[in-house]
């Protein structure tokens, strides 16, 4: 049984509600979870407010930096256990999960290092008897809601800067993959975080999540997930004029020019599209390939996709695990059928694997569609599964036009041997991250976020800390006297 964590104590839900989390590999139950309701949300927000108004408000930057550094150490101490939990819960390979733990560690270490690096600035008021300065203060109580695909990593992108800035928090992982987040909260308890600074709610987005974002005691909402939910959160935050930070996914172009190393670019295109079975907000699900390279490239891509090994994430031979749930696989399968009906050419995958040992899990073969064009829904929409579409182009200008022809703008890549071309295309693409001759790496010190419908605000880097800070101007007249503004 996994419990809620409120005001420094592990507790059942107020109404006794429970739910189960499921192993996507074979659909067997993994654990029983306390299911938070409105009363639990009220208790968590109240605990966070009390901590913010109390001892945490008096914490120093040095204290907070030391705490984050301690969490980083504990993450590495428990690396294998956390990776095992993350693999079971999400279905991703254990090697991917180990990388997630390492990346999460790097995030906590980064914010431990920069927590006090920017103490504000002094403003020249133009008067000898006045000092004027800008200070940074915490926003208050922050609701942090993470997605199911990278539960440990994504909550770290929010939690580390929120705590570094001096906020208190109520966190809610996805009901589909909460177990590594529960373990992370246990590390904070071990590190002796004061009660109420970090509160954990488990439960459904439509109940616990909705009550949390609507709660008037929440000062800031940070959410990573789907566009539709993000729009609802933004509307809820408008009541009370509360701050929001939203990362809402993307439909990311991966542009390939002729002249690049063939094996390298095919290999990286597979990783871009099929890492974590394509359940990645920045997945390179839109391949845009130059005419002269297109046919040989697509043939090799499809052949290699057909050789990808599916299985349990705990099996070292596995290259791709299952999708997260039966409902999500059904959604992806609907897009496969839609792509066929729209006239796309299915060159690989599109079906569930035939192996009997995979029948109980939520598997779908890596899928390659060629003959695609921008009017197709499978090209326009974020499928969020192991499906890649291939479009073709002739000129650099056409590649840029196609790359920007999306309502989203999270990430993209350009592959070319021409350095000048690489910089021109990267500069012209309207996406928050653009890789040149690479795909997927991120840096804790570099901002992450998107243009357009990919969201509002930035995570990571200095801007990731700014999201959780208020700026205050303190103007001090050191020699006050009458102004004689009014004659009386």
XYZ file of N, CA and C in Angstrom, residues 22 51 56 69 115 138 182 209 217 230 245-246 285 311 332 336 356 416 441 469-470 481 483:
69
model
N -0.991 -0.584 -12.456
C -0.887 -1.786 -13.285
C 0.462 -1.829 -13.990
N 3.487 25.755 6.315
C 4.947 25.660 6.235
C 5.543 26.895 5.565
N 9.736 27.384 6.960
C 10.364 27.321 5.643
C 10.633 28.709 5.080
N 21.243 19.025 -2.711
C 22.460 18.232 -2.918
C 22.345 16.877 -2.214
N 20.937 27.917 -6.677
C 19.868 28.415 -5.806
C 20.115 29.851 -5.359
N 10.018 33.794 -3.064
C 9.216 32.669 -3.548
C 7.777 33.084 -3.844
N 6.619 8.360 -5.210
C 6.472 7.984 -3.805
C 7.850 7.719 -3.195
N -6.596 15.962 -9.075
C -5.928 16.972 -9.885
C -6.791 18.195 -10.104
N -6.051 28.305 -2.504
C -4.828 28.423 -1.720
C -3.561 28.141 -2.494
N -4.214 21.032 -20.322
C -3.524 22.293 -20.094
C -4.440 23.494 -20.288
N 2.547 27.464 -15.422
C 3.632 27.049 -16.317
C 3.169 25.740 -16.941
N 3.124 25.685 -18.256
C 2.529 24.547 -18.961
C 3.477 24.022 -20.030
N 8.669 12.400 -34.314
C 7.623 11.607 -34.969
C 7.324 12.071 -36.386
N 9.659 -6.287 -25.420
C 9.641 -7.180 -24.269
C 9.539 -6.425 -22.969
N -3.608 4.966 -29.996
C -2.564 4.912 -31.022
C -3.029 4.049 -32.199
N -3.304 4.722 -36.305
C -2.767 3.858 -37.352
C -3.840 3.619 -38.415
N 3.396 -14.920 -28.110
C 2.448 -15.216 -27.024
C 2.829 -14.580 -25.687
N 22.487 17.702 -41.348
C 23.133 18.168 -42.559
C 24.639 18.239 -42.336
N 19.075 14.824 -26.561
C 19.764 15.244 -25.336
C 19.237 16.580 -24.818
N 9.764 32.385 -8.780
C 10.170 33.553 -8.014
C 9.307 34.765 -8.356
N 9.058 35.561 -7.346
C 8.480 36.885 -7.539
C 9.612 37.908 -7.491
N 12.356 63.680 3.747
C 11.968 65.021 4.167
C 10.700 65.427 3.448
N 8.098 66.986 0.840
C 8.206 67.209 -0.606
C 7.613 68.534 -1.008
